PDB file of C-alpha atoms in Angstrom:
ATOM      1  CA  UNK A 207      21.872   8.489   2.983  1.00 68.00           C
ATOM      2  CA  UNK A 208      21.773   8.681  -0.622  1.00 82.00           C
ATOM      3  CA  UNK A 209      19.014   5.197  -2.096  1.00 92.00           C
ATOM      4  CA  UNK A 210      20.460   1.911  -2.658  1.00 95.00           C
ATOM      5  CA  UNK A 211      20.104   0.613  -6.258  1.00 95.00           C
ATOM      6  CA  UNK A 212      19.212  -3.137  -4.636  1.00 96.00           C
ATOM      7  CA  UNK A 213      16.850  -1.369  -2.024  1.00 96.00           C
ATOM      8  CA  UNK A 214      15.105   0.219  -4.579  1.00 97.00           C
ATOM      9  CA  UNK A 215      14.810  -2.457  -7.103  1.00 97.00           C
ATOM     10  CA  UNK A 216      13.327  -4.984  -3.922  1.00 97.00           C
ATOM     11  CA  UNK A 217      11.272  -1.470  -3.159  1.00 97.00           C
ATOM     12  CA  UNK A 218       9.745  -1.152  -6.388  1.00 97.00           C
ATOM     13  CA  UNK A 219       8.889  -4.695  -6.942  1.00 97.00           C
ATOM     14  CA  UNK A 220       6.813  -4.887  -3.297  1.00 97.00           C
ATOM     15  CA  UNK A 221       5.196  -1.684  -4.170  1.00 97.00           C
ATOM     16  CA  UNK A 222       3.926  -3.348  -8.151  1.00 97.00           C
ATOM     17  CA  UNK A 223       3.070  -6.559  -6.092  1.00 97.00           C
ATOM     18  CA  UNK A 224       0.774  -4.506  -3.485  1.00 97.00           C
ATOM     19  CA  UNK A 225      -0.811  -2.433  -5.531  1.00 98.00           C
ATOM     20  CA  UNK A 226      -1.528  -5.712  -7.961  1.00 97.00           C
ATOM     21  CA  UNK A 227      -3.301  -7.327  -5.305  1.00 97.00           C
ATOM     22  CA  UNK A 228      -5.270  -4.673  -3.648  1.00 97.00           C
ATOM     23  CA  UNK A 229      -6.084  -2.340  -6.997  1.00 97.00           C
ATOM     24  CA  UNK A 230      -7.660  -2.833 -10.256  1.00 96.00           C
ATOM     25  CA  UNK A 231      -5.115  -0.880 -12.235  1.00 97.00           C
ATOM     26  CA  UNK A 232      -2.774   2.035 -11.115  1.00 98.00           C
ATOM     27  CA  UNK A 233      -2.763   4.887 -13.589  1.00 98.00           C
ATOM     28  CA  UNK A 234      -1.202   8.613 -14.046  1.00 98.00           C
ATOM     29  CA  UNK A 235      -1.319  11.596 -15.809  1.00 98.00           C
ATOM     30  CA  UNK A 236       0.073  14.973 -16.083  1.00 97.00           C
ATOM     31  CA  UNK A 237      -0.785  18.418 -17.365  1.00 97.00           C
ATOM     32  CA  UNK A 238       2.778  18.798 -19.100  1.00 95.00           C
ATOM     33  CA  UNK A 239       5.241  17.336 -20.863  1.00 95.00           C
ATOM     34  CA  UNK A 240       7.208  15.531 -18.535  1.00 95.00           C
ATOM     35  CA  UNK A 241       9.795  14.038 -20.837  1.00 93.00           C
ATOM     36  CA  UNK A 242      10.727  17.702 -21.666  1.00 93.00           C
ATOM     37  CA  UNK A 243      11.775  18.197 -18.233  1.00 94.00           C
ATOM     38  CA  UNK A 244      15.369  19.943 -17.834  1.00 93.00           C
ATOM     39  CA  UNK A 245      16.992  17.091 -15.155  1.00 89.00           C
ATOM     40  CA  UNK A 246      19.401  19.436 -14.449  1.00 91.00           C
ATOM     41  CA  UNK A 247      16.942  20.811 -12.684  1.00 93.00           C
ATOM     42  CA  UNK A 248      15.990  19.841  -8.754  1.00 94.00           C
ATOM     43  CA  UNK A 249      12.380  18.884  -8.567  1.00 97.00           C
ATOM     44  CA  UNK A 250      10.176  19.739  -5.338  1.00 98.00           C
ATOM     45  CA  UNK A 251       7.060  17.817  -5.422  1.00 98.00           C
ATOM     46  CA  UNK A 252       4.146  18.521  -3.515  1.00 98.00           C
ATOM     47  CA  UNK A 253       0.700  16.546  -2.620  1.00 97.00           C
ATOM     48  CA  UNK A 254      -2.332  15.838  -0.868  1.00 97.00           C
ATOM     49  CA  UNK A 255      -1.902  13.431   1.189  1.00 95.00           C
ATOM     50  CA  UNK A 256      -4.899  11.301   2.184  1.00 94.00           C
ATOM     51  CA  UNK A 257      -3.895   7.627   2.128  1.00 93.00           C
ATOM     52  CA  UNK A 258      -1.486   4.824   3.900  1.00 93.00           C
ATOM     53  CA  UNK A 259      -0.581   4.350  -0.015  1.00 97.00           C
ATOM     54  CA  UNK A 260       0.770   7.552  -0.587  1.00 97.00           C
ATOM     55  CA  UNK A 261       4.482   7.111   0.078  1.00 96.00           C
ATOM     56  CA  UNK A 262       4.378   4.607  -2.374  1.00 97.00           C
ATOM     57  CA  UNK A 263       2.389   5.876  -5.076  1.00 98.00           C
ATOM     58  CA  UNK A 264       4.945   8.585  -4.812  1.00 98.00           C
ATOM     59  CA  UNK A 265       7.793   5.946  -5.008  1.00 98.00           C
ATOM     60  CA  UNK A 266       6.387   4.313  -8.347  1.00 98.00           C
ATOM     61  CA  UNK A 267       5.341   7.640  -9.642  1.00 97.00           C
ATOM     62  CA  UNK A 268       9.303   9.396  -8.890  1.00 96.00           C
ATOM     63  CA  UNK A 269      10.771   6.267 -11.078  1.00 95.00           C
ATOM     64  CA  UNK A 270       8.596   7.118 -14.361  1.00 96.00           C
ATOM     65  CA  UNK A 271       9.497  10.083 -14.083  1.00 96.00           C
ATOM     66  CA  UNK A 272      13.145   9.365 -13.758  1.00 95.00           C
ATOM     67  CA  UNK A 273      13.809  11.074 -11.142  1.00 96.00           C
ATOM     68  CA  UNK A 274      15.879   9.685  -7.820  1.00 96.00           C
ATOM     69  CA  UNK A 275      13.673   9.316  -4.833  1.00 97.00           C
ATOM     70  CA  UNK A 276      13.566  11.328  -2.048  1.00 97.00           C
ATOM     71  CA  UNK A 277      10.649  11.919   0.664  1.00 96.00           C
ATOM     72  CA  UNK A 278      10.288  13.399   4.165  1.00 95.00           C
ATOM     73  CA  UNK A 279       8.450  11.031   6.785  1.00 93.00           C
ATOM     74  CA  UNK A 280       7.861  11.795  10.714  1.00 89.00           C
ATOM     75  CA  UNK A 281      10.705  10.833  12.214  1.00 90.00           C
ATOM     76  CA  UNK A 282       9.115   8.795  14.666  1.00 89.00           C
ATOM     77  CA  UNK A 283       7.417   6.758  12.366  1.00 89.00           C
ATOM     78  CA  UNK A 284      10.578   6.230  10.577  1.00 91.00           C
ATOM     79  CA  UNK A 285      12.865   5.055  13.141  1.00 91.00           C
ATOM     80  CA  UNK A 286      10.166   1.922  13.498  1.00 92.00           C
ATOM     81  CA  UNK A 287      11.296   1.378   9.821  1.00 91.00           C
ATOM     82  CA  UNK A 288      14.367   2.233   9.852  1.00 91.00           C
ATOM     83  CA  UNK A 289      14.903   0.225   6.241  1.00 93.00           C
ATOM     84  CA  UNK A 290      13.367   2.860   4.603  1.00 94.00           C
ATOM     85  CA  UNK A 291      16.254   5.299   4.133  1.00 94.00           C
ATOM     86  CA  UNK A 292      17.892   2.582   2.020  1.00 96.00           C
ATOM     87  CA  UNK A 293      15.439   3.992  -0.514  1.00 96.00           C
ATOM     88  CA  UNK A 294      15.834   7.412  -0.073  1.00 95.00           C
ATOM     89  CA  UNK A 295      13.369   8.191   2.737  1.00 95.00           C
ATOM     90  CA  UNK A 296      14.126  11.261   5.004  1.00 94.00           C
ATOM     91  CA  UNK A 297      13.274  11.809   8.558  1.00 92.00           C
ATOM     92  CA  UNK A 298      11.331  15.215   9.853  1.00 90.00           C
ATOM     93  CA  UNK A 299      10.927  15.852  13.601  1.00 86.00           C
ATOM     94  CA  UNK A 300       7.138  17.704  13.785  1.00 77.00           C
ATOM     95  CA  UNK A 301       6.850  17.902  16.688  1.00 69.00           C
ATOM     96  CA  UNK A 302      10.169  20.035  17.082  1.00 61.00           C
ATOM     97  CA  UNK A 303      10.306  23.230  16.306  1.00 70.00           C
ATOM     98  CA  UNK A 304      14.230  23.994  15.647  1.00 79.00           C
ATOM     99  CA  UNK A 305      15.097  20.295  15.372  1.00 81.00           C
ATOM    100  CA  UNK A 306      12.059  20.170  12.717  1.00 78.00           C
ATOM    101  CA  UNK A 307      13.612  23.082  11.010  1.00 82.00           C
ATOM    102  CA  UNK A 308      17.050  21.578  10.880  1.00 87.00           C
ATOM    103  CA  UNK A 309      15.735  18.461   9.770  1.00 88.00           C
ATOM    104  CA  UNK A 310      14.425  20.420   6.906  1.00 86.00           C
ATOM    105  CA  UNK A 311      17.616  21.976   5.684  1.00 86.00           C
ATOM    106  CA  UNK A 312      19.005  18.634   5.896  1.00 89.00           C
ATOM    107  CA  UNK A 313      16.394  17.726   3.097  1.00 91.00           C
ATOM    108  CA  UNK A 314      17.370  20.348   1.086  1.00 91.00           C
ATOM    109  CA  UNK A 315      20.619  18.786   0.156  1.00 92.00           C
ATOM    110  CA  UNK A 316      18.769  16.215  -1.434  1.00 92.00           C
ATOM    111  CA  UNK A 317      17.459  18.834  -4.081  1.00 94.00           C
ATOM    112  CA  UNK A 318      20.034  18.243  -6.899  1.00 93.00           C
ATOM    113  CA  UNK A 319      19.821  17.196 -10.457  1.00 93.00           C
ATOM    114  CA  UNK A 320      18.091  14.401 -11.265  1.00 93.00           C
ATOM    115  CA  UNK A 321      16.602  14.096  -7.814  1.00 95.00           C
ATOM    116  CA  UNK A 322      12.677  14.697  -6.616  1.00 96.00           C
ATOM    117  CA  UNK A 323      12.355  15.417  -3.365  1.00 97.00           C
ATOM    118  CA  UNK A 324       8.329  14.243  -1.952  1.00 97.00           C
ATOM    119  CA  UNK A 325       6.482  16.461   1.008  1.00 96.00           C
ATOM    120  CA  UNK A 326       2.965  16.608   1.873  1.00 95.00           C
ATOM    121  CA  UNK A 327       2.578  20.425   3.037  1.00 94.00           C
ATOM    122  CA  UNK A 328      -0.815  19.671   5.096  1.00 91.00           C
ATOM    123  CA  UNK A 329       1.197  17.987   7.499  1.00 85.00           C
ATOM    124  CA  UNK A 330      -1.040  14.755   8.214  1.00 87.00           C
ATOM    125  CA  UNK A 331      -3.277  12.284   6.093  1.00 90.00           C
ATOM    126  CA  UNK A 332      -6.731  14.600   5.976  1.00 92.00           C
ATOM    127  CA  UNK A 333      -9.512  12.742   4.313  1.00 92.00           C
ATOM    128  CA  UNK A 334     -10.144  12.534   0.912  1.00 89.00           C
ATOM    129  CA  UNK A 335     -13.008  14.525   0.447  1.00 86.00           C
ATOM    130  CA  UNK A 336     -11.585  17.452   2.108  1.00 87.00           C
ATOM    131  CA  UNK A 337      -9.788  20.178  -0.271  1.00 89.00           C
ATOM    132  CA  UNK A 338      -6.170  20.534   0.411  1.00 91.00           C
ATOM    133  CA  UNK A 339      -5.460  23.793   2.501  1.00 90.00           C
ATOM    134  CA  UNK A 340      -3.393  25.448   5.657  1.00 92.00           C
ATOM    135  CA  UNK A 341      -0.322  23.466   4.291  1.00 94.00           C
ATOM    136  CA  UNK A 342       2.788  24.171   6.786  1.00 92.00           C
ATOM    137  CA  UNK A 343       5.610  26.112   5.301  1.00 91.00           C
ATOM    138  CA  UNK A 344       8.062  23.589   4.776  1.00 92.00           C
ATOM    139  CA  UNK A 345       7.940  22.934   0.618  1.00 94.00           C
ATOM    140  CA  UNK A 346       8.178  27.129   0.701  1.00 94.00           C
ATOM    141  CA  UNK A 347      11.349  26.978   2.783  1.00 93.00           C
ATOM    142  CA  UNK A 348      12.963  24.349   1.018  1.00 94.00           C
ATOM    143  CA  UNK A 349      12.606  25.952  -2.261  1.00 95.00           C
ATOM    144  CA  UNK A 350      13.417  29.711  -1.011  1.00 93.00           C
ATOM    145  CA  UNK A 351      16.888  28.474   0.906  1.00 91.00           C
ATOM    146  CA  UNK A 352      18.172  26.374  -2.272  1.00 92.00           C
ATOM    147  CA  UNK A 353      20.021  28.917  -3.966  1.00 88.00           C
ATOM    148  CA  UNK A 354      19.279  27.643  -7.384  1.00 92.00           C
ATOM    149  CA  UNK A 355      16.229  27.372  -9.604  1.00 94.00           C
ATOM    150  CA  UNK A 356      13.556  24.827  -8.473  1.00 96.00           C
ATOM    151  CA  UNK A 357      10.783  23.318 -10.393  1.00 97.00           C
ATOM    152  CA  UNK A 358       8.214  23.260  -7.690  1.00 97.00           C
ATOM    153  CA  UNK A 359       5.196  20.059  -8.538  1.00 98.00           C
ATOM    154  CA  UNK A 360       2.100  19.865  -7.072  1.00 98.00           C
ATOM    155  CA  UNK A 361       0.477  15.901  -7.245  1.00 98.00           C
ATOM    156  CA  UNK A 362      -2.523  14.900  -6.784  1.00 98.00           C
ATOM    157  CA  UNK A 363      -3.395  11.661  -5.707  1.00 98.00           C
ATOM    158  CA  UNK A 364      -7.085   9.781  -5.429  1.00 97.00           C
ATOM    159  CA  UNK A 365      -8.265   6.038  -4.856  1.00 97.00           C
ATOM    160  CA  UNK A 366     -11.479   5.501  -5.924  1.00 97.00           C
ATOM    161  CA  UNK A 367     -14.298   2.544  -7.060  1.00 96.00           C
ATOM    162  CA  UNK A 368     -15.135   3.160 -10.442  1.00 93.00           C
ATOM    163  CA  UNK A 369     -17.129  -0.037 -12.263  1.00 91.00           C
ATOM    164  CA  UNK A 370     -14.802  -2.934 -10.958  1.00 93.00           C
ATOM    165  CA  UNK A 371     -14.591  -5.028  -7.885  1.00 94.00           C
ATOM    166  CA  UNK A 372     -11.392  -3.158  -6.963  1.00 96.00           C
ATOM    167  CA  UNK A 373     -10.585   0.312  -6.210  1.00 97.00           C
ATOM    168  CA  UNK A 374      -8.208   2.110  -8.411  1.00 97.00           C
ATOM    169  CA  UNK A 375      -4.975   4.590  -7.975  1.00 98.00           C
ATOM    170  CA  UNK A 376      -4.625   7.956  -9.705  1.00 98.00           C
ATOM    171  CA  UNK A 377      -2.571  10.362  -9.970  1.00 98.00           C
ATOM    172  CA  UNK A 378      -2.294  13.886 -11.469  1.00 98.00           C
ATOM    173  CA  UNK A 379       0.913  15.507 -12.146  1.00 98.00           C
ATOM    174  CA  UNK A 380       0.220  19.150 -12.464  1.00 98.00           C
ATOM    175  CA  UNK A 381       1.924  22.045 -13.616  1.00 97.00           C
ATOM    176  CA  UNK A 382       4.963  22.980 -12.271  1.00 97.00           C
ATOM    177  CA  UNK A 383       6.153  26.226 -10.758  1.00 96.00           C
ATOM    178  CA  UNK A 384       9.819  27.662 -11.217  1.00 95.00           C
ATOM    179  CA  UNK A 385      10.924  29.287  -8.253  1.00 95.00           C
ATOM    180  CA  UNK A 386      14.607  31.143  -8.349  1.00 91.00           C
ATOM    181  CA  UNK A 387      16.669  32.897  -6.129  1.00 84.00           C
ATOM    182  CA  UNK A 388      15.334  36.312  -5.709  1.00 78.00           C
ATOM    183  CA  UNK A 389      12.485  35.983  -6.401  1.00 78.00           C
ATOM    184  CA  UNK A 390       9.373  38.376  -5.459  1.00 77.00           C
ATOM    185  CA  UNK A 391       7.595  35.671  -3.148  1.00 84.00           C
ATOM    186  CA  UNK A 392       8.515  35.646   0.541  1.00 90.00           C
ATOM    187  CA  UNK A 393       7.365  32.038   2.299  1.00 91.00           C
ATOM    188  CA  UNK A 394       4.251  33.064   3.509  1.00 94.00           C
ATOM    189  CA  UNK A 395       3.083  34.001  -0.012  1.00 95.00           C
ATOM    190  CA  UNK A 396       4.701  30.933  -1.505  1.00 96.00           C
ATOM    191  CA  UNK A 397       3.092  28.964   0.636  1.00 96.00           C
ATOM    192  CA  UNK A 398      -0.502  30.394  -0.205  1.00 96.00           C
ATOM    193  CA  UNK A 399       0.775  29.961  -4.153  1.00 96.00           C
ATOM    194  CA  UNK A 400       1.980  25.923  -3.465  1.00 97.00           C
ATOM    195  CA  UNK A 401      -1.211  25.056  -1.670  1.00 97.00           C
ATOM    196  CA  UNK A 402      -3.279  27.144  -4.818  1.00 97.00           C
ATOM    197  CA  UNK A 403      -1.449  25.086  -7.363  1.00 98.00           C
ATOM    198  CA  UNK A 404      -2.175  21.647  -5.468  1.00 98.00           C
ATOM    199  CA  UNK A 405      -5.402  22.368  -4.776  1.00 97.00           C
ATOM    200  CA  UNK A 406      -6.118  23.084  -8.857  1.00 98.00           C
ATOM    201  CA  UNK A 407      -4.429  19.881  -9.855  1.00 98.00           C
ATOM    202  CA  UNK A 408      -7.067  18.002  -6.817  1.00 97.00           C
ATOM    203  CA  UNK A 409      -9.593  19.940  -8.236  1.00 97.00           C
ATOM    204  CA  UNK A 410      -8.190  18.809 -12.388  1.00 97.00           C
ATOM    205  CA  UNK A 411      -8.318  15.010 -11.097  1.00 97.00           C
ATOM    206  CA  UNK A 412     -11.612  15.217  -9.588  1.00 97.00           C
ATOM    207  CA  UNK A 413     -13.284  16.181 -12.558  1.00 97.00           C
ATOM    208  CA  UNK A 414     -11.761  13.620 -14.923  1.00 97.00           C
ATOM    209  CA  UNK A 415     -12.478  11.272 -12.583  1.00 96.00           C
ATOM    210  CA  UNK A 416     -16.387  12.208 -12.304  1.00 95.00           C
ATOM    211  CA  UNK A 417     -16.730  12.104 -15.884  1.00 95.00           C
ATOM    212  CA  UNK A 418     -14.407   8.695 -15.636  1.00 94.00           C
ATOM    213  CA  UNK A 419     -12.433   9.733 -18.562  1.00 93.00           C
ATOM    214  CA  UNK A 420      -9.435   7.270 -18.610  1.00 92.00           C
ATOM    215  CA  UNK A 421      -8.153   7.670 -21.783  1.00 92.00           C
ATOM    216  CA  UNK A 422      -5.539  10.034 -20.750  1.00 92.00           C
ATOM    217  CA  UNK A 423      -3.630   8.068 -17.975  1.00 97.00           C
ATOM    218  CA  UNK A 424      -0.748   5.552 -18.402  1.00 97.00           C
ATOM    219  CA  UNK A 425      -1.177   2.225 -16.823  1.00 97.00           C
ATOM    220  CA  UNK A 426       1.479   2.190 -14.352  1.00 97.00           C
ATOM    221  CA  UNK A 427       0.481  -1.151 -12.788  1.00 97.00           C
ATOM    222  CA  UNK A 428      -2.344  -3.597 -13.808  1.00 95.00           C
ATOM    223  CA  UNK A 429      -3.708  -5.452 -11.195  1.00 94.00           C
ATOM    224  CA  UNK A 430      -6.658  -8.368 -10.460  1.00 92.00           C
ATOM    225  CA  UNK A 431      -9.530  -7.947 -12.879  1.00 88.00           C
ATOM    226  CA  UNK A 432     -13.395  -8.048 -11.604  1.00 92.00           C
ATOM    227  CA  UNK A 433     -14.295 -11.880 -10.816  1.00 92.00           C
ATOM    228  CA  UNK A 434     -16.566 -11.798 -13.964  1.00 92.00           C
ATOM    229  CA  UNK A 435     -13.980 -10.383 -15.938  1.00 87.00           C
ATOM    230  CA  UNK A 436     -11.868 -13.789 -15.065  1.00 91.00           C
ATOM    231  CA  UNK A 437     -14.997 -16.008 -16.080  1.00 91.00           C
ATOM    232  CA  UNK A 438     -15.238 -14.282 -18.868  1.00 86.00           C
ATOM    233  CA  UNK A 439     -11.332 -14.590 -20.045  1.00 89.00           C
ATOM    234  CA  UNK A 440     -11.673 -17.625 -19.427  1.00 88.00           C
ATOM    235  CA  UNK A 441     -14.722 -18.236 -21.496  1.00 91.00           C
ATOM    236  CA  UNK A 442     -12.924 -16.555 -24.312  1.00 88.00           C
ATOM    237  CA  UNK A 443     -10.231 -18.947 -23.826  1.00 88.00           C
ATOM    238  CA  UNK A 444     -12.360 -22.002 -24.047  1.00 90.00           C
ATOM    239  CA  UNK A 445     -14.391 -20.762 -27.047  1.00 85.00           C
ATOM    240  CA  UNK A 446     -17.388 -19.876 -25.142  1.00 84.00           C
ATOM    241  CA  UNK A 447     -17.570 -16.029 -25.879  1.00 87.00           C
ATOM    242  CA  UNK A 448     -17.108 -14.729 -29.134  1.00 88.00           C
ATOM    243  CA  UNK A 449     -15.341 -11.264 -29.952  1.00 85.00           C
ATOM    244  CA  UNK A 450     -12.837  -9.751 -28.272  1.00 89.00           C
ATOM    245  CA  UNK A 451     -12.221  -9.638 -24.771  1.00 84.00           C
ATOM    246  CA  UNK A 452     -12.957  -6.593 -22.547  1.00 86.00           C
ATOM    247  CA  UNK A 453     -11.287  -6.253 -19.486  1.00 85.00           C
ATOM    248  CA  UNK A 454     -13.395  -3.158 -18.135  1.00 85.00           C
ATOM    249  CA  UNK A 455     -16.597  -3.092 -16.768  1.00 80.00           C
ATOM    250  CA  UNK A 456     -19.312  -1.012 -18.263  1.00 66.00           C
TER     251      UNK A 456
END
């Protein structure tokens, strides 16, 4: 079921709203120039996956870069939320080996231009401190058995406290991987060169997040500031504080 435009507009707007009210700020990056992108091209992402808020970090993060929504989910899960393929949200059976497999091919129809199609290769949330490895051999498969040119996107996603009274979302878009027909990688080596690549661009967000250097993300949503921060604004507002206004900590 290809997304519906009023589905994903209500979508999007839940997703701002709950990541306003639970975050600090939601930001992104990436390691290229995503503007450049050739949309004619299908676009395979692939990331950790460590977090309930995943799915729709992925959701936010697939409309800035312009790109119509697609992601697999465990089928079971989905058929309690049924709603969900209004916005382009694809079923998987796990648990099934051929049915898992068909379910897969199915997905692969939903690589076409101007799409980006969301899997996390490890299979299951893992926790966040754990490097991303033994991803399944799905992403590999989908990209082998398209028949056209793929740019293949590893994503890496982190939530973390960092001065303020509220976590806050990042995400890494790394460098992508073109994978054509004919190529000299079967899946099993594929595979090991996906899970590589995500586990670099983990590995890239880590460290700008230990040094906490911000000043290369976009704001994708701002949420509540710190409760001093809100004293303070509203000190400035009164004419109690002098000088400009900072709304970071530290």
């Amino acid at each position: 079921m290809p997304p519906r435009p009023p589905a994903v507009w209500a979508f999007a707007r839940y997703c701002r709203a709950q990541f306003g009210r639970y975050f600090t700020t939601i930001r992104w990056a990436t390691q290229t120039d995503t503007d450049r992108w050739d949309r004619g091209m299908a676009t395979l992402f692939v990331a950790n996956h460590t977090n309930w808020w995943d799915g729709l970090f992925a959701f936010l993060l697939g409309g800035e870069l312009r790109l119509t929504f697609h992601i697999l989910m465990d089928a079971t899960q989905l058929e309690r939320y049924r709603a969900f393929r209004w916005i382009g949200v694809l079923p998987i059976r796990r648990s099934a080996g051929r049915a898992g497999y068909e379910d897969l091919l199915a997905a692969g129809a939903c690589l076409r231009p101007g799409a980006g199609l969301w899997v996390f290769p490890q299979g299951a949330r893992r926790p966040q401190g754990e490097r991303p490895a033994r991803f399944e051999r799905g992403a590999a498969e989908l990209a082998l058995a398209h028949g056209a040119p793929v740019r293949v996107c590893p994503v890496a996603f982190r939530y973390v406290f960092l001065g303020e009274q509220l976590p806050e979302a990042f995400a890494l878009v790394g460098r992508p991987r073109l994978v054509e027909p004919g190529g000299q990688l079967d899946r099993r080596a594929l595979t090991v060169e996906i899970e590589r690549d995500t586990a670099l661009t983990v590995d890239a967000l880590d460290a700008l997040l230990r040094a906490e250097t911000l000043g290369s993300f976009r704001i994708l949503v701002r949420g509540r500031l710190s409760v001093n921060k809100r004293m303070d604004r509203f000190r400035h507002a009164v004419g109690l504080l002098r000088g400009p206004f900072e709304a970071r900590n530290g």
